[in-house]
Amino acid sequence: MKKLLYSFLILSSATLFAQQNSSVKFAVANNIIGTVGMFNLRKDIVQSSKAYTTANLPASLKKYSSVFTNGVTEYKIKTGYEGLDRVSLANLNGQNDIPADNPVFIEGYEFTDTNTMIYGDILGKTEVKDHNGKKTLFISASR
């Protein structure tokens, strides 16, 4: 009975550990990941936006289809405002003494391609945790 209880506790903690935050809506601008909330705060730099569901992602966004399970909004930035802070996930891993090719979790969504660029504005809280026996970076967009 104890083994069953321990197994249940381990499984529950693993499920909670990597739970996806469905309230965060991802956005993309110039092939760089951000959030809709981030762009809503910077409306003055946005030229246009278009929302996509997972079913109608354009070819340029298909590589993110496993992450954008709730769809995504693509933003066009006004000319001259493209210089927002950005960083690659591999670089973030390096800053946290994690191998560059280890996946990174953002709001519970796993990004396996560490060449992916993200806007610095979505770095609310970062934590290094053990995931499947490897040091892994977990990012929360909320501060």
GROMACS .gro file of N, CA and C in nm:
model
  429
    1MET      N    1   0.082  -0.119   0.000
    1MET     CA    2   0.000   0.000   0.000
    1MET      C    3   0.087   0.126   0.000
    2LYS      N    4   0.198   0.120   0.076
    2LYS     CA    5   0.288   0.236   0.081
    2LYS      C    6   0.349   0.262  -0.057
    3LYS      N    7   0.385   0.156  -0.127
    3LYS     CA    8   0.444   0.172  -0.260
    3LYS      C    9   0.345   0.241  -0.354
    4LEU      N   10   0.221   0.203  -0.345
    4LEU     CA   11   0.118   0.263  -0.429
    4LEU      C   12   0.102   0.411  -0.396
    5LEU      N   13   0.101   0.443  -0.268
    5LEU     CA   14   0.088   0.583  -0.226
    5LEU      C   15   0.208   0.665  -0.271
    6TYR      N   16   0.330   0.612  -0.253
    6TYR     CA   17   0.450   0.683  -0.296
    6TYR      C   18   0.451   0.702  -0.447
    7SER      N   19   0.411   0.600  -0.520
    7SER     CA   20   0.405   0.612  -0.666
    7SER      C   21   0.308   0.722  -0.709
    8PHE      N   22   0.194   0.726  -0.642
    8PHE     CA   23   0.095   0.830  -0.673
    8PHE      C   24   0.151   0.969  -0.642
    9LEU      N   25   0.218   0.985  -0.529
    9LEU     CA   26   0.275   1.114  -0.492
    9LEU      C   27   0.383   1.159  -0.591
   10ILE      N   28   0.467   1.068  -0.632
   10ILE     CA   29   0.572   1.102  -0.729
   10ILE      C   30   0.510   1.141  -0.862
   11LEU      N   31   0.413   1.066  -0.908
   11LEU     CA   32   0.346   1.098  -1.034
   11LEU      C   33   0.275   1.233  -1.026
   12SER      N   34   0.209   1.261  -0.915
   12SER     CA   35   0.138   1.389  -0.901
   12SER      C   36   0.235   1.505  -0.899
   13SER      N   37   0.348   1.490  -0.829
   13SER     CA   38   0.444   1.600  -0.823
   13SER      C   39   0.507   1.623  -0.959
   14ALA      N   40   0.533   1.518  -1.034
   14ALA     CA   41   0.589   1.534  -1.168
   14ALA      C   42   0.490   1.604  -1.260
   15THR      N   43   0.364   1.574  -1.246
   15THR     CA   44   0.261   1.639  -1.328
   15THR      C   45   0.251   1.786  -1.293
   16LEU      N   46   0.251   1.818  -1.166
   16LEU     CA   47   0.243   1.958  -1.124
   16LEU      C   48   0.369   2.035  -1.159
   17PHE      N   49   0.482   1.966  -1.156
   17PHE     CA   50   0.611   2.028  -1.178
   17PHE      C   51   0.620   2.092  -1.316
   18ALA      N   52   0.569   2.027  -1.418
   18ALA     CA   53   0.580   2.078  -1.555
   18ALA      C   54   0.445   2.117  -1.612
   19GLN      N   55   0.357   2.165  -1.529
   19GLN     CA   56   0.223   2.200  -1.575
   19GLN      C   57   0.227   2.326  -1.662
   20GLN      N   58   0.155   2.320  -1.771
   20GLN     CA   59   0.151   2.432  -1.864
   20GLN      C   60   0.055   2.539  -1.817
   21ASN      N   61   0.095   2.663  -1.832
   21ASN     CA   62   0.012   2.776  -1.794
   21ASN      C   63  -0.065   2.821  -1.917
   22SER      N   64  -0.190   2.780  -1.927
   22SER     CA   65  -0.270   2.810  -2.046
   22SER      C   66  -0.315   2.955  -2.051
   23SER      N   67  -0.295   3.030  -1.942
   23SER     CA   68  -0.337   3.171  -1.943
   23SER      C   69  -0.236   3.259  -2.018
   24VAL      N   70  -0.116   3.209  -2.037
   24VAL     CA   71  -0.015   3.285  -2.112
   24VAL      C   72  -0.035   3.261  -2.260
   25LYS      N   73  -0.050   3.368  -2.333
   25LYS     CA   74  -0.068   3.358  -2.478
   25LYS      C   75   0.062   3.401  -2.544
   26PHE      N   76   0.123   3.306  -2.616
   26PHE     CA   77   0.249   3.335  -2.683
   26PHE      C   78   0.227   3.422  -2.806
   27ALA      N   79   0.331   3.496  -2.839
   27ALA     CA   80   0.330   3.582  -2.957
   27ALA      C   81   0.467   3.572  -3.024
   28VAL      N   82   0.470   3.607  -3.151
   28VAL     CA   83   0.595   3.603  -3.228
   28VAL      C   84   0.606   3.733  -3.306
   29ALA      N   85   0.725   3.788  -3.307
   29ALA     CA   86   0.755   3.904  -3.392
   29ALA      C   87   0.896   3.884  -3.444
   30ASN      N   88   0.913   3.891  -3.573
   30ASN     CA   89   1.045   3.872  -3.634
   30ASN      C   90   1.110   3.741  -3.592
   31ASN      N   91   1.029   3.636  -3.580
   31ASN     CA   92   1.074   3.502  -3.543
   31ASN      C   93   1.133   3.497  -3.401
   32ILE      N   94   1.088   3.587  -3.315
   32ILE     CA   95   1.133   3.591  -3.176
   32ILE      C   96   1.008   3.577  -3.088
   33ILE      N   97   1.017   3.492  -2.986
   33ILE     CA   98   0.904   3.460  -2.900
   33ILE      C   99   0.884   3.567  -2.793
   34GLY      N  100   0.759   3.605  -2.774
   34GLY     CA  101   0.719   3.696  -2.667
   34GLY      C  102   0.582   3.653  -2.618
   35THR      N  103   0.512   3.743  -2.554
   35THR     CA  104   0.375   3.715  -2.511
   35THR      C  105   0.284   3.827  -2.558
   36VAL      N  106   0.157   3.795  -2.570
   36VAL     CA  107   0.058   3.895  -2.610
   36VAL      C  108   0.058   4.009  -2.508
   37GLY      N  109   0.067   3.975  -2.380
   37GLY     CA  110   0.069   4.077  -2.275
   37GLY      C  111   0.185   4.174  -2.291
   38MET      N  112   0.299   4.122  -2.331
   38MET     CA  113   0.417   4.206  -2.353
   38MET      C  114   0.391   4.308  -2.464
   39PHE      N  115   0.330   4.261  -2.572
   39PHE     CA  116   0.303   4.352  -2.685
   39PHE      C  117   0.187   4.447  -2.655
   40ASN      N  118   0.093   4.404  -2.572
   40ASN     CA  119  -0.015   4.495  -2.532
   40ASN      C  120   0.039   4.614  -2.454
   41LEU      N  121   0.148   4.593  -2.381
   41LEU     CA  122   0.211   4.703  -2.306
   41LEU      C  123   0.291   4.795  -2.398
   42ARG      N  124   0.323   4.748  -2.517
   42ARG     CA  125   0.405   4.825  -2.610
   42ARG      C  126   0.330   4.851  -2.741
   43LYS      N  127   0.206   4.890  -2.729
   43LYS     CA  128   0.122   4.911  -2.849
   43LYS      C  129   0.180   5.013  -2.945
   44ASP      N  130   0.259   5.107  -2.894
   44ASP     CA  131   0.315   5.212  -2.979
   44ASP      C  132   0.415   5.160  -3.082
   45ILE      N  133   0.472   5.041  -3.061
   45ILE     CA  134   0.569   4.987  -3.157
   45ILE      C  135   0.508   4.885  -3.252
   46VAL      N  136   0.382   4.849  -3.229
   46VAL     CA  137   0.317   4.745  -3.310
   46VAL      C  138   0.253   4.806  -3.434
   47GLN      N  139   0.290   4.752  -3.548
   47GLN     CA  140   0.231   4.795  -3.675
   47GLN      C  141   0.101   4.721  -3.701
   48SER      N  142   0.105   4.588  -3.682
   48SER     CA  143  -0.015   4.506  -3.703
   48SER      C  144   0.001   4.374  -3.629
   49SER      N  145  -0.111   4.303  -3.617
   49SER     CA  146  -0.106   4.171  -3.554
   49SER      C  147  -0.209   4.081  -3.621
   50LYS      N  148  -0.181   3.952  -3.614
   50LYS     CA  149  -0.274   3.853  -3.668
   50LYS      C  150  -0.269   3.730  -3.578
   51ALA      N  151  -0.385   3.684  -3.535
   51ALA     CA  152  -0.395   3.566  -3.450
   51ALA      C  153  -0.415   3.442  -3.535
   52TYR      N  154  -0.351   3.334  -3.497
   52TYR     CA  155  -0.363   3.206  -3.566
   52TYR      C  156  -0.403   3.098  -3.466
   53THR      N  157  -0.482   3.005  -3.512
   53THR     CA  158  -0.508   2.885  -3.432
   53THR      C  159  -0.402   2.783  -3.470
   54THR      N  160  -0.393   2.676  -3.395
   54THR     CA  161  -0.297   2.572  -3.424
   54THR      C  162  -0.322   2.512  -3.563
   55ALA      N  163  -0.448   2.506  -3.603
   55ALA     CA  164  -0.484   2.446  -3.732
   55ALA      C  165  -0.442   2.529  -3.851
   56ASN      N  166  -0.430   2.661  -3.835
   56ASN     CA  167  -0.399   2.744  -3.952
   56ASN      C  168  -0.267   2.820  -3.940
   57LEU      N  169  -0.169   2.761  -3.871
   57LEU     CA  170  -0.039   2.826  -3.858
   57LEU      C  171   0.028   2.839  -3.995
   58PRO      N  172   0.085   2.956  -4.026
   58PRO     CA  173   0.159   2.968  -4.152
   58PRO      C  174   0.287   2.885  -4.145
   59ALA      N  175   0.347   2.858  -4.258
   59ALA     CA  176   0.466   2.773  -4.265
   59ALA      C  177   0.578   2.825  -4.175
   60SER      N  178   0.593   2.955  -4.164
   60SER     CA  179   0.701   3.013  -4.082
   60SER      C  180   0.685   2.985  -3.933
   61LEU      N  181   0.565   2.952  -3.891
   61LEU     CA  182   0.540   2.926  -3.748
   61LEU      C  183   0.516   2.778  -3.717
   62LYS      N  184   0.515   2.693  -3.818
   62LYS     CA  185   0.488   2.550  -3.797
   62LYS      C  186   0.591   2.484  -3.705
   63LYS      N  187   0.714   2.536  -3.704
   63LYS     CA  188   0.816   2.475  -3.619
   63LYS      C  189   0.783   2.488  -3.471
   64TYR      N  190   0.692   2.580  -3.436
   64TYR     CA  191   0.651   2.599  -3.299
   64TYR      C  192   0.518   2.531  -3.269
   65SER      N  193   0.467   2.449  -3.358
   65SER     CA  194   0.332   2.394  -3.341
   65SER      C  195   0.316   2.312  -3.213
   66SER      N  196   0.422   2.249  -3.166
   66SER     CA  197   0.411   2.171  -3.042
   66SER      C  198   0.399   2.262  -2.920
   67VAL      N  199   0.443   2.385  -2.932
   67VAL     CA  200   0.437   2.480  -2.821
   67VAL      C  201   0.310   2.564  -2.827
   68PHE      N  202   0.272   2.604  -2.946
   68PHE     CA  203   0.156   2.692  -2.963
   68PHE      C  204   0.028   2.611  -2.971
   69THR      N  205   0.001   2.534  -2.869
   69THR     CA  206  -0.117   2.447  -2.869
   69THR      C  207  -0.247   2.526  -2.859
   70ASN      N  208  -0.240   2.650  -2.809
   70ASN     CA  209  -0.358   2.735  -2.798
   70ASN      C  210  -0.359   2.844  -2.905
   71GLY      N  211  -0.276   2.827  -3.007
   71GLY     CA  212  -0.265   2.928  -3.110
   71GLY      C  213  -0.157   3.029  -3.075
   72VAL      N  214  -0.140   3.128  -3.162
   72VAL     CA  215  -0.036   3.228  -3.141
   72VAL      C  216  -0.076   3.355  -3.215
   73THR      N  217  -0.025   3.467  -3.170
   73THR     CA  218  -0.046   3.593  -3.239
   73THR      C  219   0.088   3.636  -3.297
   74GLU      N  220   0.087   3.671  -3.424
   74GLU     CA  221   0.208   3.720  -3.489
   74GLU      C  222   0.198   3.871  -3.502
   75TYR      N  223   0.303   3.939  -3.458
   75TYR     CA  224   0.307   4.085  -3.461
   75TYR      C  225   0.407   4.132  -3.564
   76LYS      N  226   0.375   4.243  -3.628
   76LYS     CA  227   0.469   4.314  -3.714
   76LYS      C  228   0.508   4.440  -3.637
   77ILE      N  229   0.637   4.460  -3.623
   77ILE     CA  230   0.689   4.574  -3.548
   77ILE      C  231   0.716   4.689  -3.646
   78LYS      N  232   0.684   4.811  -3.602
   78LYS     CA  233   0.710   4.928  -3.685
   78LYS      C  234   0.859   4.940  -3.715
   79THR      N  235   0.892   4.989  -3.833
   79THR     CA  236   1.031   5.009  -3.871
   79THR      C  237   1.097   5.103  -3.771
   80GLY      N  238   1.218   5.064  -3.732
   80GLY     CA  239   1.293   5.144  -3.636
   80GLY      C  240   1.274   5.101  -3.492
   81TYR      N  241   1.180   5.012  -3.465
   81TYR     CA  242   1.154   4.967  -3.329
   81TYR      C  243   1.188   4.819  -3.309
   82GLU      N  244   1.265   4.761  -3.400
   82GLU     CA  245   1.294   4.618  -3.394
   82GLU      C  246   1.400   4.583  -3.291
   83GLY      N  247   1.458   4.680  -3.222
   83GLY     CA  248   1.571   4.658  -3.134
   83GLY      C  249   1.539   4.618  -2.992
   84LEU      N  250   1.425   4.555  -2.968
   84LEU     CA  251   1.393   4.509  -2.832
   84LEU      C  252   1.496   4.405  -2.787
   85ASP      N  253   1.523   4.401  -2.656
   85ASP     CA  254   1.618   4.304  -2.603
   85ASP      C  255   1.574   4.163  -2.636
   86ARG      N  256   1.668   4.083  -2.679
   86ARG     CA  257   1.640   3.943  -2.713
   86ARG      C  258   1.759   3.857  -2.674
   87VAL      N  259   1.731   3.732  -2.651
   87VAL     CA  260   1.836   3.639  -2.610
   87VAL      C  261   1.796   3.499  -2.656
   88SER      N  262   1.895   3.417  -2.688
   88SER     CA  263   1.865   3.279  -2.726
   88SER      C  264   1.852   3.194  -2.601
   89LEU      N  265   1.777   3.086  -2.613
   89LEU     CA  266   1.761   2.995  -2.500
   89LEU      C  267   1.894   2.928  -2.467
   90ALA      N  268   1.978   2.903  -2.567
   90ALA     CA  269   2.111   2.846  -2.543
   90ALA      C  270   2.195   2.941  -2.458
   91ASN      N  271   2.186   3.070  -2.486
   91ASN     CA  272   2.259   3.170  -2.410
   91ASN      C  273   2.210   3.173  -2.265
   92LEU      N  274   2.079   3.167  -2.246
   92LEU     CA  275   2.023   3.163  -2.110
   92LEU      C  276   2.070   3.040  -2.035
   93ASN      N  277   2.074   2.926  -2.105
   93ASN     CA  278   2.125   2.804  -2.041
   93ASN      C  279   2.269   2.826  -1.996
   94GLY      N  280   2.351   2.884  -2.083
   94GLY     CA  281   2.491   2.911  -2.050
   94GLY      C  282   2.506   3.002  -1.930
   95GLN      N  283   2.421   3.104  -1.920
   95GLN     CA  284   2.426   3.196  -1.807
   95GLN      C  285   2.391   3.128  -1.675
   96ASN      N  286   2.323   3.014  -1.684
   96ASN     CA  287   2.282   2.940  -1.565
   96ASN      C  288   2.361   2.811  -1.546
   97ASP      N  289   2.478   2.801  -1.611
   97ASP     CA  290   2.565   2.683  -1.602
   97ASP      C  291   2.494   2.553  -1.638
   98ILE      N  292   2.414   2.561  -1.745
   98ILE     CA  293   2.341   2.446  -1.798
   98ILE      C  294   2.393   2.423  -1.940
   99PRO      N  295   2.410   2.298  -1.982
   99PRO     CA  296   2.453   2.275  -2.121
   99PRO      C  297   2.360   2.348  -2.220
  100ALA      N  298   2.419   2.409  -2.321
  100ALA     CA  299   2.345   2.494  -2.415
  100ALA      C  300   2.230   2.422  -2.484
  101ASP      N  301   2.244   2.291  -2.505
  101ASP     CA  302   2.140   2.218  -2.581
  101ASP      C  303   2.030   2.158  -2.494
  102ASN      N  304   2.032   2.181  -2.362
  102ASN     CA  305   1.923   2.133  -2.277
  102ASN      C  306   1.795   2.210  -2.307
  103PRO      N  307   1.682   2.142  -2.315
  103PRO     CA  308   1.555   2.211  -2.338
  103PRO      C  309   1.526   2.312  -2.228
  104VAL      N  310   1.445   2.412  -2.261
  104VAL     CA  311   1.404   2.515  -2.167
  104VAL      C  312   1.252   2.514  -2.161
  105PHE      N  313   1.198   2.529  -2.041
  105PHE     CA  314   1.053   2.535  -2.023
  105PHE      C  315   1.013   2.680  -1.999
  106ILE      N  316   0.918   2.729  -2.080
  106ILE     CA  317   0.862   2.862  -2.060
  106ILE      C  318   0.715   2.843  -2.029
  107GLU      N  319   0.676   2.880  -1.909
  107GLU     CA  320   0.538   2.864  -1.862
  107GLU      C  321   0.489   2.719  -1.878
  108GLY      N  322   0.581   2.624  -1.859
  108GLY     CA  323   0.546   2.483  -1.865
  108GLY      C  324   0.552   2.423  -2.004
  109TYR      N  325   0.579   2.504  -2.106
  109TYR     CA  326   0.590   2.455  -2.243
  109TYR      C  327   0.737   2.431  -2.275
  110GLU      N  328   0.767   2.312  -2.326
  110GLU     CA  329   0.905   2.274  -2.351
  110GLU      C  330   0.953   2.324  -2.487
  111PHE      N  331   1.061   2.399  -2.486
  111PHE     CA  332   1.127   2.445  -2.608
  111PHE      C  333   1.254   2.363  -2.624
  112THR      N  334   1.256   2.273  -2.721
  112THR     CA  335   1.371   2.185  -2.740
  112THR      C  336   1.478   2.248  -2.828
  113ASP      N  337   1.440   2.341  -2.915
  113ASP     CA  338   1.536   2.410  -3.001
  113ASP      C  339   1.591   2.530  -2.925
  114THR      N  340   1.712   2.516  -2.872
  114THR     CA  341   1.767   2.624  -2.790
  114THR      C  342   1.825   2.738  -2.874
  115ASN      N  343   1.818   2.727  -3.005
  115ASN     CA  344   1.853   2.841  -3.091
  115ASN      C  345   1.737   2.939  -3.097
  116THR      N  346   1.623   2.902  -3.041
  116THR     CA  347   1.505   2.989  -3.039
  116THR      C  348   1.540   3.116  -2.963
  117MET      N  349   1.499   3.228  -3.019
  117MET     CA  350   1.520   3.358  -2.956
  117MET      C  351   1.392   3.399  -2.883
  118ILE      N  352   1.410   3.462  -2.767
  118ILE     CA  353   1.296   3.515  -2.693
  118ILE      C  354   1.325   3.662  -2.658
  119TYR      N  355   1.219   3.737  -2.639
  119TYR     CA  356   1.235   3.876  -2.594
  119TYR      C  357   1.264   3.877  -2.445
  120GLY      N  358   1.356   3.963  -2.403
  120GLY     CA  359   1.393   3.974  -2.263
  120GLY      C  360   1.277   4.012  -2.173
  121ASP      N  361   1.176   4.078  -2.230
  121ASP     CA  362   1.061   4.121  -2.150
  121ASP      C  363   0.981   4.005  -2.091
  122ILE      N  364   0.996   3.884  -2.145
  122ILE     CA  365   0.917   3.772  -2.091
  122ILE      C  366   0.991   3.700  -1.978
  123LEU      N  367   1.110   3.746  -1.944
  123LEU     CA  368   1.187   3.682  -1.837
  123LEU      C  369   1.143   3.737  -1.702
  124GLY      N  370   1.033   3.684  -1.651
  124GLY     CA  371   0.985   3.728  -1.521
  124GLY      C  372   1.063   3.663  -1.409
  125LYS      N  373   1.066   3.532  -1.407
  125LYS     CA  374   1.132   3.456  -1.302
  125LYS      C  375   1.198   3.335  -1.367
  126THR      N  376   1.323   3.310  -1.337
  126THR     CA  377   1.391   3.193  -1.390
  126THR      C  378   1.438   3.106  -1.274
  127GLU      N  379   1.424   2.976  -1.293
  127GLU     CA  380   1.467   2.880  -1.192
  127GLU      C  381   1.535   2.763  -1.260
  128VAL      N  382   1.638   2.712  -1.198
  128VAL     CA  383   1.704   2.591  -1.245
  128VAL      C  384   1.653   2.477  -1.158
  129LYS      N  385   1.596   2.376  -1.224
  129LYS     CA  386   1.542   2.261  -1.153
  129LYS      C  387   1.591   2.134  -1.221
  130ASP      N  388   1.580   2.024  -1.150
  130ASP     CA  389   1.612   1.894  -1.207
  130ASP      C  390   1.490   1.843  -1.283
  131HIS      N  391   1.509   1.806  -1.409
  131HIS     CA  392   1.400   1.749  -1.490
  131HIS      C  393   1.457   1.630  -1.566
  132ASN      N  394   1.404   1.513  -1.538
  132ASN     CA  395   1.451   1.388  -1.599
  132ASN      C  396   1.601   1.368  -1.579
  133GLY      N  397   1.651   1.406  -1.461
  133GLY     CA  398   1.791   1.386  -1.429
  133GLY      C  399   1.885   1.491  -1.485
  134LYS      N  400   1.833   1.596  -1.548
  134LYS     CA  401   1.918   1.701  -1.605
  134LYS      C  402   1.881   1.836  -1.545
  135LYS      N  403   1.983   1.921  -1.529
  135LYS     CA  404   1.954   2.058  -1.488
  135LYS      C  405   1.878   2.125  -1.603
  136THR      N  406   1.766   2.189  -1.570
  136THR     CA  407   1.679   2.248  -1.672
  136THR      C  408   1.635   2.385  -1.626
  137LEU      N  409   1.629   2.478  -1.721
  137LEU     CA  410   1.585   2.614  -1.692
  137LEU      C  411   1.436   2.624  -1.711
  138PHE      N  412   1.368   2.679  -1.609
  138PHE     CA  413   1.224   2.703  -1.614
  138PHE      C  414   1.203   2.852  -1.605
  139ILE      N  415   1.126   2.906  -1.700
  139ILE     CA  416   1.101   3.050  -1.707
  139ILE      C  417   0.953   3.076  -1.687
  140SER      N  418   0.925   3.173  -1.602
  140SER     CA  419   0.787   3.220  -1.582
  140SER      C  420   0.782   3.363  -1.633
  141ALA      N  421   0.681   3.394  -1.712
  141ALA     CA  422   0.668   3.528  -1.769
  141ALA      C  423   0.615   3.629  -1.668
  142SER      N  424   0.553   3.581  -1.562
  142SER     CA  425   0.502   3.673  -1.460
  142SER      C  426   0.610   3.701  -1.356
  143ARG      N  427   0.611   3.822  -1.308
  143ARG     CA  428   0.716   3.863  -1.213
  143ARG      C  429   0.673   3.847  -1.073
   0.00000   0.00000   0.00000
